[in-house]
Short mmCIF file of C-alpha atoms in Angstrom, two decimals:
data_model
loop_
_atom_site.label_atom_id
_atom_site.label_comp_id
_atom_site.label_asym_id
_atom_site.label_seq_id
_atom_site.Cartn_x
_atom_site.Cartn_y
_atom_site.Cartn_z
CA UNK W 289 103.90 -140.76 3.85
CA UNK W 290 105.52 -138.20 6.19
CA UNK W 291 107.40 -139.60 9.16
CA UNK W 292 106.89 -137.59 12.40
CA UNK W 293 109.78 -136.19 14.42
CA UNK W 294 109.22 -138.57 17.31
CA UNK W 295 110.16 -141.42 14.95
CA UNK W 296 113.23 -139.62 13.58
CA UNK W 297 114.74 -138.95 17.01
CA UNK W 298 115.07 -142.57 18.24
CA UNK W 299 116.13 -143.72 14.77
CA UNK W 300 119.02 -141.24 14.58
CA UNK W 301 119.91 -141.92 18.22
CA UNK W 302 120.05 -145.66 17.53
CA UNK W 303 122.33 -145.23 14.51
CA UNK W 304 124.65 -142.89 16.43
CA UNK W 305 124.70 -145.39 19.32
CA UNK W 306 125.82 -148.17 16.97
CA UNK W 307 128.66 -146.00 15.66
CA UNK W 308 129.74 -145.06 19.20
CA UNK W 309 129.63 -148.74 20.17
CA UNK W 310 131.99 -149.55 17.30
CA UNK W 311 134.42 -146.80 18.33
CA UNK W 312 134.42 -147.77 22.01
CA UNK W 313 134.42 -151.56 21.86
CA UNK W 314 136.10 -152.42 18.56
CA UNK W 315 138.45 -149.69 17.43
CA UNK W 316 139.98 -148.36 20.66
CA UNK W 317 142.04 -151.55 21.01
CA UNK W 318 144.07 -152.08 17.85
CA UNK W 319 143.71 -155.69 16.67
CA UNK W 320 143.16 -157.79 13.58
CA UNK W 321 139.57 -159.12 13.53
CA UNK W 322 139.29 -162.88 13.18
CA UNK W 323 137.11 -164.34 10.45
CA UNK W 324 134.61 -165.45 13.09
CA UNK W 325 134.47 -161.99 14.67
CA UNK W 326 133.92 -160.33 11.29
CA UNK W 327 131.24 -162.88 10.32
CA UNK W 328 129.31 -162.56 13.60
CA UNK W 329 129.25 -158.77 13.58
CA UNK W 330 128.46 -158.57 9.85
CA UNK W 331 125.51 -160.93 10.37
CA UNK W 332 124.37 -158.88 13.37
CA UNK W 333 124.34 -155.59 11.44
CA UNK W 334 122.53 -157.17 8.49
CA UNK W 335 120.05 -158.65 10.96
CA UNK W 336 119.41 -155.22 12.48
CA UNK W 337 118.82 -153.75 9.01
CA UNK W 338 116.43 -156.56 8.05
CA UNK W 339 114.55 -156.32 11.37
CA UNK W 340 114.17 -152.57 10.82
CA UNK W 341 112.84 -153.26 7.31
CA UNK W 342 110.31 -155.74 8.67
CA UNK W 343 109.19 -153.05 11.11
CA UNK W 344 108.75 -150.59 8.23
CA UNK W 345 106.78 -153.24 6.34
CA UNK W 346 104.45 -153.86 9.29
CA UNK W 347 103.94 -150.22 10.33
CA UNK W 348 104.27 -148.40 7.00
CA UNK W 349 102.75 -150.95 4.66
CA UNK W 350 103.91 -152.98 1.66
CA UNK W 351 104.99 -150.02 -0.48
CA UNK W 352 107.22 -148.45 2.17
CA UNK W 353 108.67 -151.83 3.07
CA UNK W 354 109.48 -152.66 -0.56
CA UNK W 355 111.03 -149.21 -1.11
CA UNK W 356 113.23 -149.62 1.99
CA UNK W 357 114.48 -153.08 1.01
CA UNK W 358 115.09 -152.03 -2.61
CA UNK W 359 117.11 -149.03 -1.40
CA UNK W 360 119.01 -151.02 1.23
CA UNK W 361 119.97 -153.83 -1.14
CA UNK W 362 121.08 -151.39 -3.85
CA UNK W 363 123.15 -149.30 -1.44
CA UNK W 364 124.70 -152.44 0.10
CA UNK W 365 125.70 -153.71 -3.32
CA UNK W 366 127.26 -150.36 -4.21
CA UNK W 367 129.09 -150.37 -0.86
CA UNK W 368 130.61 -153.80 -1.59
CA UNK W 369 131.91 -152.49 -4.91
CA UNK W 370 133.33 -149.45 -3.11
CA UNK W 371 135.24 -151.77 -0.77
CA UNK W 372 137.53 -152.62 -3.67
CA UNK W 373 138.73 -149.02 -3.82
CA UNK W 374 139.06 -148.91 -0.02
CA UNK W 375 141.25 -152.01 -0.28
CA UNK W 376 143.48 -150.29 -2.85
CA UNK W 377 143.76 -147.16 -0.68
CA UNK W 378 144.69 -149.10 2.45
CA UNK W 379 147.20 -151.13 0.44
CA UNK W 380 148.78 -148.09 -1.25
CA UNK W 381 149.22 -146.37 2.14
CA UNK W 382 150.62 -149.58 3.68
CA UNK W 383 148.21 -149.22 6.62
CA UNK W 384 149.15 -151.73 9.37
CA UNK W 385 146.51 -154.45 9.53
CA UNK W 386 145.86 -153.77 13.23
CA UNK W 387 144.87 -150.16 12.49
CA UNK W 388 142.80 -150.64 9.33
CA UNK W 389 139.60 -150.83 11.41
CA UNK W 390 140.16 -147.31 12.73
CA UNK W 391 140.71 -145.86 9.26
CA UNK W 392 137.65 -147.64 7.86
CA UNK W 393 135.37 -146.59 10.69
CA UNK W 394 136.35 -142.96 10.25
CA UNK W 395 135.64 -143.26 6.52
CA UNK W 396 132.23 -144.78 7.23
CA UNK W 397 131.36 -142.08 9.79
CA UNK W 398 132.37 -139.31 7.39
CA UNK W 399 130.41 -141.03 4.65
CA UNK W 400 127.26 -141.12 6.76
CA UNK W 401 127.57 -137.43 7.63
CA UNK W 402 128.28 -136.38 4.03
CA UNK W 403 125.52 -138.52 2.57
CA UNK W 404 123.01 -137.25 5.11
CA UNK W 405 123.73 -133.72 3.89
CA UNK W 406 123.38 -134.80 0.26
CA UNK W 407 120.11 -136.60 1.04
CA UNK W 408 118.49 -133.43 2.37
CA UNK W 409 119.91 -131.36 -0.49
CA UNK W 410 118.61 -133.89 -3.01
CA UNK W 411 115.20 -133.96 -1.34
CA UNK W 412 114.95 -130.16 -1.43
CA UNK W 413 115.88 -130.13 -5.12
CA UNK W 414 113.32 -132.80 -5.97
CA UNK W 415 110.56 -131.00 -4.07
CA UNK W 416 111.41 -127.71 -5.78
CA UNK W 417 112.40 -128.78 -9.30
CA UNK W 418 110.72 -131.76 -10.94
CA UNK W 419 113.35 -131.73 -13.72
CA UNK W 420 115.95 -132.98 -11.20
CA UNK W 421 114.65 -136.49 -11.94
CA UNK W 422 115.96 -136.09 -15.50
CA UNK W 423 119.35 -135.06 -14.11
CA UNK W 424 119.53 -137.95 -11.63
CA UNK W 425 118.50 -140.40 -14.35
CA UNK W 426 121.21 -139.12 -16.69
CA UNK W 427 123.83 -139.33 -13.91
CA UNK W 428 122.94 -142.98 -13.30
CA UNK W 429 123.05 -143.90 -16.99
CA UNK W 430 126.51 -142.32 -17.30
CA UNK W 431 127.64 -144.04 -14.11
CA UNK W 432 126.38 -147.38 -15.42
CA UNK W 433 128.61 -146.95 -18.47
CA UNK W 434 131.61 -145.93 -16.38
CA UNK W 435 131.11 -148.96 -14.11
CA UNK W 436 131.91 -151.24 -17.05
CA UNK W 437 135.29 -149.63 -17.67
CA UNK W 438 138.22 -151.80 -16.52
CA UNK W 439 139.70 -150.82 -13.17
CA UNK W 440 143.19 -150.82 -14.61
CA UNK W 441 144.87 -153.03 -12.03
CA UNK W 442 145.98 -151.47 -8.74
CA UNK W 443 145.93 -147.69 -9.25
CA UNK W 444 147.24 -145.38 -6.58
CA UNK W 445 143.77 -144.35 -5.47
CA UNK W 446 145.18 -142.98 -2.24
CA UNK W 447 146.88 -140.05 -3.93
CA UNK W 448 143.72 -138.07 -4.64
CA UNK W 449 143.57 -134.29 -4.71
CA UNK W 450 142.71 -134.01 -0.99
CA UNK W 451 145.81 -136.01 -0.02
CA UNK W 452 148.11 -134.10 -2.37
CA UNK W 453 146.81 -130.81 -0.98
CA UNK W 454 147.34 -132.00 2.61
CA UNK W 455 150.92 -133.05 1.83
CA UNK W 456 151.69 -129.65 0.32
CA UNK W 457 150.12 -127.57 3.09
CA UNK W 458 151.10 -129.53 6.21
CA UNK W 459 154.15 -131.20 7.68
CA UNK W 460 153.68 -134.96 7.29
CA UNK W 461 155.63 -137.99 8.49
CA UNK W 462 156.51 -140.98 6.32
CA UNK W 463 155.94 -143.63 8.99
CA UNK W 464 153.07 -144.61 11.28
CA UNK W 465 153.04 -143.98 15.01
CA UNK W 466 150.63 -146.68 16.11
CA UNK W 467 147.11 -145.45 15.41
CA UNK W 468 147.91 -141.80 16.16
CA UNK W 469 146.90 -139.05 13.76
CA UNK W 470 149.77 -136.74 14.76
CA UNK W 471 153.33 -137.39 15.92
CA UNK W 472 156.53 -135.49 16.68
CA UNK W 473 159.22 -135.43 13.98
CA UNK W 474 162.40 -133.35 14.34
CA UNK W 475 160.76 -131.35 17.10
CA UNK W 476 157.76 -130.50 14.93
CA UNK W 477 154.18 -131.71 15.04
CA UNK W 478 153.49 -133.80 11.92
CA UNK W 479 150.50 -135.57 10.43
CA UNK W 480 150.92 -139.33 10.22
CA UNK W 481 149.90 -141.42 7.19
CA UNK W 482 146.93 -142.56 9.30
CA UNK W 483 145.36 -139.11 9.02
CA UNK W 484 146.19 -138.97 5.32
CA UNK W 485 144.54 -142.31 4.62
CA UNK W 486 141.41 -141.09 6.43
CA UNK W 487 141.44 -138.01 4.18
CA UNK W 488 141.81 -140.28 1.15
CA UNK W 489 138.90 -142.49 2.21
CA UNK W 490 136.71 -139.48 2.95
CA UNK W 491 137.56 -137.75 -0.33
CA UNK W 492 136.94 -140.87 -2.37
CA UNK W 493 133.62 -141.48 -0.67
CA UNK W 494 132.32 -138.09 -1.77
CA UNK W 495 132.58 -139.37 -5.35
CA UNK W 496 130.78 -142.58 -4.39
CA UNK W 497 127.94 -140.56 -2.87
CA UNK W 498 127.33 -138.76 -6.17
CA UNK W 499 126.35 -142.16 -7.60
CA UNK W 500 124.55 -143.74 -4.66
CA UNK W 501 122.27 -140.85 -3.66
CA UNK W 502 120.63 -140.45 -7.11
CA UNK W 503 120.28 -144.25 -7.22
CA UNK W 504 118.26 -144.50 -4.03
CA UNK W 505 116.16 -141.45 -4.88
CA UNK W 506 115.26 -143.40 -8.00
CA UNK W 507 113.66 -146.02 -5.76
CA UNK W 508 111.98 -143.85 -3.14
CA UNK W 509 111.56 -140.14 -2.44
CA UNK W 510 110.72 -140.73 1.22
CA UNK W 511 113.63 -139.01 3.01
CA UNK W 512 113.27 -141.20 6.09
CA UNK W 513 113.58 -144.38 4.01
CA UNK W 514 116.48 -142.94 2.01
CA UNK W 515 118.36 -141.99 5.18
CA UNK W 516 117.79 -145.29 7.00
CA UNK W 517 118.60 -147.44 3.95
CA UNK W 518 121.87 -145.54 3.42
CA UNK W 519 122.76 -145.60 7.13
CA UNK W 520 122.12 -149.33 7.58
CA UNK W 521 124.03 -150.15 4.38
CA UNK W 522 127.08 -148.33 5.81
CA UNK W 523 126.84 -149.75 9.34
CA UNK W 524 128.70 -153.03 9.44
CA UNK W 525 130.71 -152.19 6.32
CA UNK W 526 133.91 -152.27 8.38
CA UNK W 527 133.23 -155.83 9.52
CA UNK W 528 132.20 -156.83 6.00
CA UNK W 529 135.55 -155.57 4.69
CA UNK W 530 137.48 -158.00 6.89
CA UNK W 531 135.05 -160.78 6.04
CA UNK W 532 135.30 -160.57 2.25
CA UNK W 533 138.53 -158.67 1.49
CA UNK W 534 139.94 -161.94 0.16
CA UNK W 535 136.92 -162.43 -2.09
CA UNK W 536 136.52 -158.95 -3.59
CA UNK W 537 138.50 -159.86 -6.72
CA UNK W 538 136.37 -163.01 -7.03
CA UNK W 539 133.25 -160.97 -7.84
CA UNK W 540 134.36 -160.45 -11.43
CA UNK W 541 130.83 -159.94 -12.75
CA UNK W 542 129.62 -157.62 -9.98
CA UNK W 543 130.43 -154.55 -12.09
CA UNK W 544 128.10 -155.81 -14.83
CA UNK W 545 125.34 -156.39 -12.30
CA UNK W 546 125.75 -152.94 -10.78
CA UNK W 547 125.81 -151.34 -14.24
CA UNK W 548 122.54 -153.08 -15.09
CA UNK W 549 120.94 -151.99 -11.81
CA UNK W 550 122.07 -148.37 -12.15
CA UNK W 551 120.89 -148.24 -15.77
CA UNK W 552 117.52 -149.74 -14.75
CA UNK W 553 117.07 -147.17 -11.98
CA UNK W 554 118.18 -144.41 -14.36
CA UNK W 555 115.46 -145.42 -16.85
CA UNK W 556 112.94 -145.59 -13.98
CA UNK W 557 113.87 -142.03 -12.97
CA UNK W 558 113.52 -140.69 -16.51
CA UNK W 559 110.13 -142.38 -16.92
CA UNK W 560 109.03 -140.83 -13.63
CA UNK W 561 110.35 -137.45 -14.79
CA UNK W 562 108.31 -137.74 -18.01
CA UNK W 563 105.22 -138.65 -15.98
CA UNK W 564 105.72 -135.53 -13.80
CA UNK W 565 107.09 -133.39 -16.64
CA UNK W 566 106.85 -129.58 -16.48
CA UNK W 567 109.71 -128.66 -18.82
CA UNK W 568 108.29 -126.36 -21.53
CA UNK W 569 110.35 -127.92 -24.34
CA UNK W 570 109.12 -131.46 -23.54
CA UNK W 571 105.52 -132.13 -24.65
CA UNK W 572 104.77 -128.40 -24.27
CA UNK W 573 105.30 -128.61 -20.51
CA UNK W 574 102.61 -131.27 -20.04
CA UNK W 575 103.08 -134.69 -18.36
CA UNK W 576 103.86 -137.50 -20.78
CA UNK W 577 101.71 -140.61 -20.47
CA UNK W 578 104.30 -143.34 -20.01
CA UNK W 579 104.29 -146.56 -18.03
CA UNK W 580 106.05 -146.28 -14.68
CA UNK W 581 108.06 -149.08 -13.11
CA UNK W 582 106.61 -150.22 -9.80
CA UNK W 583 108.64 -150.61 -6.62
CA UNK W 584 107.84 -154.32 -6.51
CA UNK W 585 109.25 -154.83 -10.00
CA UNK W 586 112.31 -152.76 -9.09
CA UNK W 587 112.99 -154.90 -6.03
CA UNK W 588 112.60 -158.10 -8.07
CA UNK W 589 114.99 -156.88 -10.79
CA UNK W 590 117.63 -155.70 -8.28
CA UNK W 591 117.63 -158.96 -6.30
CA UNK W 592 117.60 -161.13 -9.45
CA UNK W 593 120.49 -159.29 -11.09
CA UNK W 594 122.61 -159.45 -7.93
CA UNK W 595 121.93 -163.16 -7.37
CA UNK W 596 122.83 -164.03 -10.97
CA UNK W 597 126.02 -161.94 -11.07
CA UNK W 598 127.27 -163.11 -7.66
CA UNK W 599 126.61 -166.80 -8.40
CA UNK W 600 128.21 -166.49 -11.84
CA UNK W 601 131.27 -164.90 -10.24
CA UNK W 602 131.58 -167.52 -7.49
CA UNK W 603 131.33 -170.46 -9.91
CA UNK W 604 133.72 -168.95 -12.46
CA UNK W 605 137.16 -170.62 -12.72
CA UNK W 606 138.53 -167.34 -14.06
CA UNK W 607 137.18 -165.56 -10.99
CA UNK W 608 138.80 -168.13 -8.67
CA UNK W 609 142.13 -167.78 -10.45
CA UNK W 610 141.94 -163.98 -10.51
CA UNK W 611 141.18 -163.95 -6.79
CA UNK W 612 144.06 -166.28 -5.95
CA UNK W 613 146.52 -164.28 -8.06
CA UNK W 614 145.45 -160.89 -6.69
CA UNK W 615 145.49 -162.16 -3.10
CA UNK W 616 148.88 -163.87 -3.57
CA UNK W 617 150.35 -160.55 -4.71
CA UNK W 618 148.74 -158.74 -1.80
CA UNK W 619 149.81 -161.28 0.82
CA UNK W 620 153.36 -161.59 -0.50
CA UNK W 621 153.76 -157.80 -0.47
CA UNK W 622 152.31 -157.58 3.05
CA UNK W 623 154.56 -160.36 4.35
CA UNK W 624 157.67 -158.66 2.97
CA UNK W 625 156.65 -155.31 4.51
CA UNK W 626 158.03 -155.33 8.06
CA UNK W 627 155.75 -152.40 9.01
CA UNK W 628 152.53 -154.02 7.79
CA UNK W 629 151.88 -155.75 11.12
CA UNK W 630 153.69 -156.25 14.41
CA UNK W 631 151.62 -159.33 15.27
CA UNK W 632 153.59 -162.59 14.65
CA UNK W 633 150.36 -164.59 14.40
CA UNK W 634 149.04 -162.23 11.74
CA UNK W 635 152.29 -162.52 9.77
CA UNK W 636 152.01 -166.29 9.89
CA UNK W 637 148.36 -166.12 8.80
CA UNK W 638 149.36 -163.99 5.82
CA UNK W 639 152.02 -166.50 4.79
CA UNK W 640 149.67 -169.47 5.11
CA UNK W 641 147.17 -167.63 2.94
CA UNK W 642 149.93 -167.25 0.36
CA UNK W 643 150.63 -171.00 0.50
CA UNK W 644 146.93 -171.81 0.09
CA UNK W 645 146.67 -169.46 -2.90
CA UNK W 646 149.55 -171.22 -4.64
CA UNK W 647 147.78 -174.56 -4.09
CA UNK W 648 144.51 -173.11 -5.43
CA UNK W 649 146.17 -171.89 -8.64
CA UNK W 650 147.83 -175.27 -9.21
CA UNK W 651 144.50 -177.09 -8.72
CA UNK W 652 142.79 -174.97 -11.37
CA UNK W 653 145.07 -176.36 -14.09
CA UNK W 654 147.79 -175.31 -16.56
CA UNK W 655 145.84 -172.42 -18.09
CA UNK W 656 145.61 -170.62 -14.77
CA UNK W 657 149.15 -171.53 -13.70
CA UNK W 658 150.27 -169.73 -16.85
CA UNK W 659 148.06 -166.77 -15.90
CA UNK W 660 149.97 -166.56 -12.61
CA UNK W 661 153.33 -166.80 -14.41
CA UNK W 662 152.29 -163.95 -16.73
CA UNK W 663 151.32 -161.71 -13.79
CA UNK W 664 153.97 -159.00 -13.66
CA UNK W 665 156.50 -159.61 -10.86
CA UNK W 666 154.25 -162.05 -8.98
CA UNK W 667 156.57 -165.08 -9.00
CA UNK W 668 159.50 -162.98 -7.78
CA UNK W 669 157.41 -161.61 -4.91
CA UNK W 670 156.26 -165.09 -3.88
CA UNK W 671 159.82 -166.45 -3.97
CA UNK W 672 161.04 -163.56 -1.81
CA UNK W 673 158.25 -164.20 0.71
CA UNK W 674 159.14 -167.91 0.87
CA UNK W 675 162.82 -167.12 1.35
CA UNK W 676 161.96 -164.65 4.16
CA UNK W 677 159.73 -167.27 5.83
CA UNK W 678 162.35 -170.03 5.50
CA UNK W 679 164.88 -167.74 7.19
CA UNK W 680 162.40 -167.05 10.01
CA UNK W 681 161.82 -170.79 10.46
CA UNK W 682 165.58 -171.40 10.63
CA UNK W 683 165.83 -168.79 13.38
CA UNK W 684 162.90 -170.37 15.23
CA UNK W 685 160.71 -167.27 14.74
CA UNK W 686 157.97 -168.99 12.73
CA UNK W 687 156.51 -172.49 12.35
CA UNK W 688 157.15 -174.42 9.15
CA UNK W 689 154.55 -173.89 6.43
CA UNK W 690 151.88 -176.48 5.76
CA UNK W 691 152.51 -178.62 2.74
#
């Protein structure tokens, strides 16, 4: 079903308006979002996406509605997995907590622009060359395998090729100047780490797009549905980051779920390619009579896999321990970094999180206490953070920690 231009115009205008609203009302004033703020805005953006999907269902019919929701859910799940890498980048660049929103929103905006270009390129390829479905299916099967590879701890994801090139070609500063992208150093104009982290986020997202765009084209070839599903999955991602950044390590089985979904969509694409086959060396260039997977079945599989993997992760004791250990390391490092935040309340929140994580590990039992002891350098970091906090309490700069 072709979507007329008069539908495209208000849709694009609405998406741009939401981005502008974020820039004007949320990012211009540097602050650390509260849990309530992040939850309210995350729910609002999800609500907008669902309401849009209901509208597609009513106006476009069951097939279009199912394709939109399948695409949106898949892209949202992939976005949550991508947040882990965003977390590593922000951590490796020591981005002050107050300014992380600005960096994330730039990354999301760049992502939307880049993916829009890839969507139209992908659509043109599909309309011109039927064999592209084979290529997209193969990409997804390879990606599914790569998704199962261990992350390898906390790699320096920030130092990608774009960042290294920027450091070589331009004068850069080592410290932040608020949320500014440029500053003056020794009488020269220099790029701040804030600009570099935006480059890192943008560069990394290009790699993410190479996985996500073939995935959604495996669910629908309607460009309007592809664009809106991708756009709505990205909108609200900034708020979602602050809502679940403490739970990202908890989703220990999410990678398995995403691998299963990507492999399923990859098989669906290859089956569709066989059904539309025109390659001369496959069945003499004639279509192959194979069963195709319906959109309804695809939506059911995607939702079922995500529900099972998320629930399994949340109820896993190993996941709880892994989350507490990873967050304790992160919070201890942030508390000891005097440049991480200038907000005393945020510093105290970080320390109380550290206290709560210690309690959580102890509650889980001896096996997981030993896991924390075996974590390289963790106990030393925690002890340093406690000593720093005790000194602040003695000086009257911080309240005593909860017991």
